[in-house]
PDB file of C-alpha atoms in Angstrom:
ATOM      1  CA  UNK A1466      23.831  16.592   3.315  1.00  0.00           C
ATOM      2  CA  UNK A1467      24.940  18.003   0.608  1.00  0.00           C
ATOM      3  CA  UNK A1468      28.246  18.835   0.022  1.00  0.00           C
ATOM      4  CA  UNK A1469      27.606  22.162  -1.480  1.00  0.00           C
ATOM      5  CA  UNK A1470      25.091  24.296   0.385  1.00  0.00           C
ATOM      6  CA  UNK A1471      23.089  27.160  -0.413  1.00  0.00           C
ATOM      7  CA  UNK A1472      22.327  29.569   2.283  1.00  0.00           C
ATOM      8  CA  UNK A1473      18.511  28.948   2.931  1.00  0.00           C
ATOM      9  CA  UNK A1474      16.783  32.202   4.231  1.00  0.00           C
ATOM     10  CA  UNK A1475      15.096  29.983   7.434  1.00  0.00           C
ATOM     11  CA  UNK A1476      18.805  29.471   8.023  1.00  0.00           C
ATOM     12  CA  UNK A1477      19.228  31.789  11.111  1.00  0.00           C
ATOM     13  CA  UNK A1478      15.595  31.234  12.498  1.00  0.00           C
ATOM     14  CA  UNK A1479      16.242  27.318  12.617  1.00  0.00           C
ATOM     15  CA  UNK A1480      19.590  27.736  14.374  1.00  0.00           C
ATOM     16  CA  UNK A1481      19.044  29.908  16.552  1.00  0.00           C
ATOM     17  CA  UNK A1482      14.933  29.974  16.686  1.00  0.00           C
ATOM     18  CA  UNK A1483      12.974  32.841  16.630  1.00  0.00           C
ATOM     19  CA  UNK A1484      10.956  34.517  19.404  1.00  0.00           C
ATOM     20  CA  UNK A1485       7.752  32.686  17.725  1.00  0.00           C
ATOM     21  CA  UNK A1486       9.075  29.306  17.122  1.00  0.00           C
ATOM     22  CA  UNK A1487       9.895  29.027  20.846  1.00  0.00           C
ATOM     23  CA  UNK A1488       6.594  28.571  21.568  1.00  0.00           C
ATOM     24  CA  UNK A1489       6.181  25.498  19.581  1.00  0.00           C
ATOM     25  CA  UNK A1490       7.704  21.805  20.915  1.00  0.00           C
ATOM     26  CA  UNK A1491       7.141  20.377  17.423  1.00  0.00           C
ATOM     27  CA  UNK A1492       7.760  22.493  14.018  1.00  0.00           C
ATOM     28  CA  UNK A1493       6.794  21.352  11.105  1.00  0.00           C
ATOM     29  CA  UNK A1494       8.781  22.079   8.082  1.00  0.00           C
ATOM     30  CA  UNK A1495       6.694  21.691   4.488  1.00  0.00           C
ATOM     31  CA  UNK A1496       7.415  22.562   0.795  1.00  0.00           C
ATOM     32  CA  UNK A1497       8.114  21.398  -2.359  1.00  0.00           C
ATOM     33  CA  UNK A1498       9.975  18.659  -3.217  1.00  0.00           C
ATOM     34  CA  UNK A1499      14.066  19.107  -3.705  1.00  0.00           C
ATOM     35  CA  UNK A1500      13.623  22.599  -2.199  1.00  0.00           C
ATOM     36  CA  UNK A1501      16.136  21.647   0.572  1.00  0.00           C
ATOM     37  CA  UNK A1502      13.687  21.330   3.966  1.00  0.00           C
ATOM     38  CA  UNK A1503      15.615  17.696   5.031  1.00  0.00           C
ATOM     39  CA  UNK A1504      18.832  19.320   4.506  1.00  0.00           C
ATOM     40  CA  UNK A1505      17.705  22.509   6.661  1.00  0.00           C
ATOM     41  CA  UNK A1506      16.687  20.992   9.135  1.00  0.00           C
ATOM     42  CA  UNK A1507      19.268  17.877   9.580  1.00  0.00           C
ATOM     43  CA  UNK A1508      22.128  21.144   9.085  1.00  0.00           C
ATOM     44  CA  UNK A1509      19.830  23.401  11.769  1.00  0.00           C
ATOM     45  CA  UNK A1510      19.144  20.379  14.775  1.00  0.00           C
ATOM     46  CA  UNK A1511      22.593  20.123  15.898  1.00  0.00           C
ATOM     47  CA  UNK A1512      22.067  17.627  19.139  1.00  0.00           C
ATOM     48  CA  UNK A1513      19.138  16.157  17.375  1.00  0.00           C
ATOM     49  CA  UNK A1514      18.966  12.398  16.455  1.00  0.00           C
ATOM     50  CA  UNK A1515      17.829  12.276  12.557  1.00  0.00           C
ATOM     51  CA  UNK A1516      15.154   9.781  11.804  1.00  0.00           C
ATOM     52  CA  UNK A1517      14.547   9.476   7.811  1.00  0.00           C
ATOM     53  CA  UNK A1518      11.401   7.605   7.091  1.00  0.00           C
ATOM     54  CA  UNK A1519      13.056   7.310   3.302  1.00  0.00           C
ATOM     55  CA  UNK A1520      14.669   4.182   4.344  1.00  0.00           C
ATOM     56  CA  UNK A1521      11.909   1.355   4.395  1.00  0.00           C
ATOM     57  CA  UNK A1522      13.017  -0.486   7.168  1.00  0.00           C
ATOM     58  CA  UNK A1523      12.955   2.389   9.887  1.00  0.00           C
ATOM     59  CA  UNK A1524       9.466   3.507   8.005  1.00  0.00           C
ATOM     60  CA  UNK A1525       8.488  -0.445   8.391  1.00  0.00           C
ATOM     61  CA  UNK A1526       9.132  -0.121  12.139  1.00  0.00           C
ATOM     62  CA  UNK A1527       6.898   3.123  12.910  1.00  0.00           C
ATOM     63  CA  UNK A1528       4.083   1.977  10.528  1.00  0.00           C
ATOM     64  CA  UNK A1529       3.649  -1.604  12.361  1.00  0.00           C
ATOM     65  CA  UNK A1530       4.226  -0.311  15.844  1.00  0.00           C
ATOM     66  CA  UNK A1531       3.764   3.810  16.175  1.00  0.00           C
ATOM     67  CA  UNK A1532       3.815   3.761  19.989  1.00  0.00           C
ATOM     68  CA  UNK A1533       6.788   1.680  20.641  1.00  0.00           C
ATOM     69  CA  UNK A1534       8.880   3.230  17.753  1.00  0.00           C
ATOM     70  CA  UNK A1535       8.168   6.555  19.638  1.00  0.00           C
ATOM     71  CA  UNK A1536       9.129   5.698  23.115  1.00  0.00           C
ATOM     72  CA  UNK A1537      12.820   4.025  21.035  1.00  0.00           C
ATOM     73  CA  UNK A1538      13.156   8.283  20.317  1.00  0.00           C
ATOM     74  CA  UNK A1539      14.463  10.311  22.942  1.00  0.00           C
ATOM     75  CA  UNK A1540      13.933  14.619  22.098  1.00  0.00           C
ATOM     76  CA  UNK A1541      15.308  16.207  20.451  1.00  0.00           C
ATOM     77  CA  UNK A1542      14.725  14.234  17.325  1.00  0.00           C
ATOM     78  CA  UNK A1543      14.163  15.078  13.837  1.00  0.00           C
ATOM     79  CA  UNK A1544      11.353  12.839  11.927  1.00  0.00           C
ATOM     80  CA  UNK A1545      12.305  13.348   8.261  1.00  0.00           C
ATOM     81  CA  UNK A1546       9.439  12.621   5.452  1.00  0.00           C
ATOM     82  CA  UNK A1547       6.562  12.122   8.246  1.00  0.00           C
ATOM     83  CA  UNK A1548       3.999  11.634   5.668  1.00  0.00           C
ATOM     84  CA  UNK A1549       5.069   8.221   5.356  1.00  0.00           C
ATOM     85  CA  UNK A1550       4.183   7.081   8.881  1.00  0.00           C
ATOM     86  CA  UNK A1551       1.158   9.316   9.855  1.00  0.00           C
ATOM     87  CA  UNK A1552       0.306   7.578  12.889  1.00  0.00           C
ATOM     88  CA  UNK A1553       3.032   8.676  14.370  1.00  0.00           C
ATOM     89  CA  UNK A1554       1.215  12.144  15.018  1.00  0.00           C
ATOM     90  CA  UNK A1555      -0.742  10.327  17.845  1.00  0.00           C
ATOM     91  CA  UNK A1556       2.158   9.472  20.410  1.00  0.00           C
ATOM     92  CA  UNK A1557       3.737  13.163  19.360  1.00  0.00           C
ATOM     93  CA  UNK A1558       0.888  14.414  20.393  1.00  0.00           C
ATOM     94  CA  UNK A1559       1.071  12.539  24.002  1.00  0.00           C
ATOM     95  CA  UNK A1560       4.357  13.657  24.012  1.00  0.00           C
ATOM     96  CA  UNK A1561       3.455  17.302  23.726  1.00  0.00           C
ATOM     97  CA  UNK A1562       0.309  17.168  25.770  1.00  0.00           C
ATOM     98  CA  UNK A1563       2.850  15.256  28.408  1.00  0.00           C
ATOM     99  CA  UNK A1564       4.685  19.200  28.745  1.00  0.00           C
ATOM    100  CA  UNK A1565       7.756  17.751  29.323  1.00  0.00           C
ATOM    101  CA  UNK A1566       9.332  19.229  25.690  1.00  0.00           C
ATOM    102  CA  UNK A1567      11.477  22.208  25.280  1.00  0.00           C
ATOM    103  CA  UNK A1568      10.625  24.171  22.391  1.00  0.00           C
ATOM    104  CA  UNK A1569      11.655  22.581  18.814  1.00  0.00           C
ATOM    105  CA  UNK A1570      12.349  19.446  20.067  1.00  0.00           C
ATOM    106  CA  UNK A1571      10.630  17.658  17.569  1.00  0.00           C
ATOM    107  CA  UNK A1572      11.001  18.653  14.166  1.00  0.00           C
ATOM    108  CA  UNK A1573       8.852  16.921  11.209  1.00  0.00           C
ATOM    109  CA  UNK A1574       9.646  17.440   7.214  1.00  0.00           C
ATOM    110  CA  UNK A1575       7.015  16.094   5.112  1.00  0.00           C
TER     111      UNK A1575
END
């Protein structure tokens, strides 16, 4: 994170999530690059365990094996750059279909 930070106006409905965003196990946060959604969202998931898919190794993992890479996350996780392993969406989806997530407990930047 960077050690400056500029307030972000999603700031407050991140943190503390609005009435809408409740409704929602998995957000997904998308934009343009360097506009500051990984460092939102790593600053806004306090509790959350950060997965960056920038690092080829951990992206190496979920590419060869999506389903077991999944069940190594426990929620509330953040999946940084998600683009990178896109069939992770699959065993997310289980996971929400499952009902067993509280709202935002899966967060995706791409």
């Amino acid at each position: 994170m960077p050690s400056h930070w500029i307030k972000r106006t999603f700031e407050p409905i991140f943190s503390k999530p609005a009435k809408h965003l409740r409704l929602f196990p998995v957000w997904l946060l998308l934009g343009p690059r360097q506009s500051g959604k990984s460092s939102l969202l790593h600053r806004c998931s306090t509790g959350h365990t950060h997965v960056d898919l920038d690092d080829l190794s951990i992206r190496e993992r979920a590419n060869r094996d999506p389903l077991l890479f999944m069940r190594n996350l426990t929620p509330p996780f953040t999946i940084d750059e998600i683009q990178y392993a896109p069939h992770l969406l699959s065993p997310i989806k289980q996971l929400v279909d499952s009902g067993s997530l509280t709202p935002g407990a899966i967060r995706l930047t791409g």
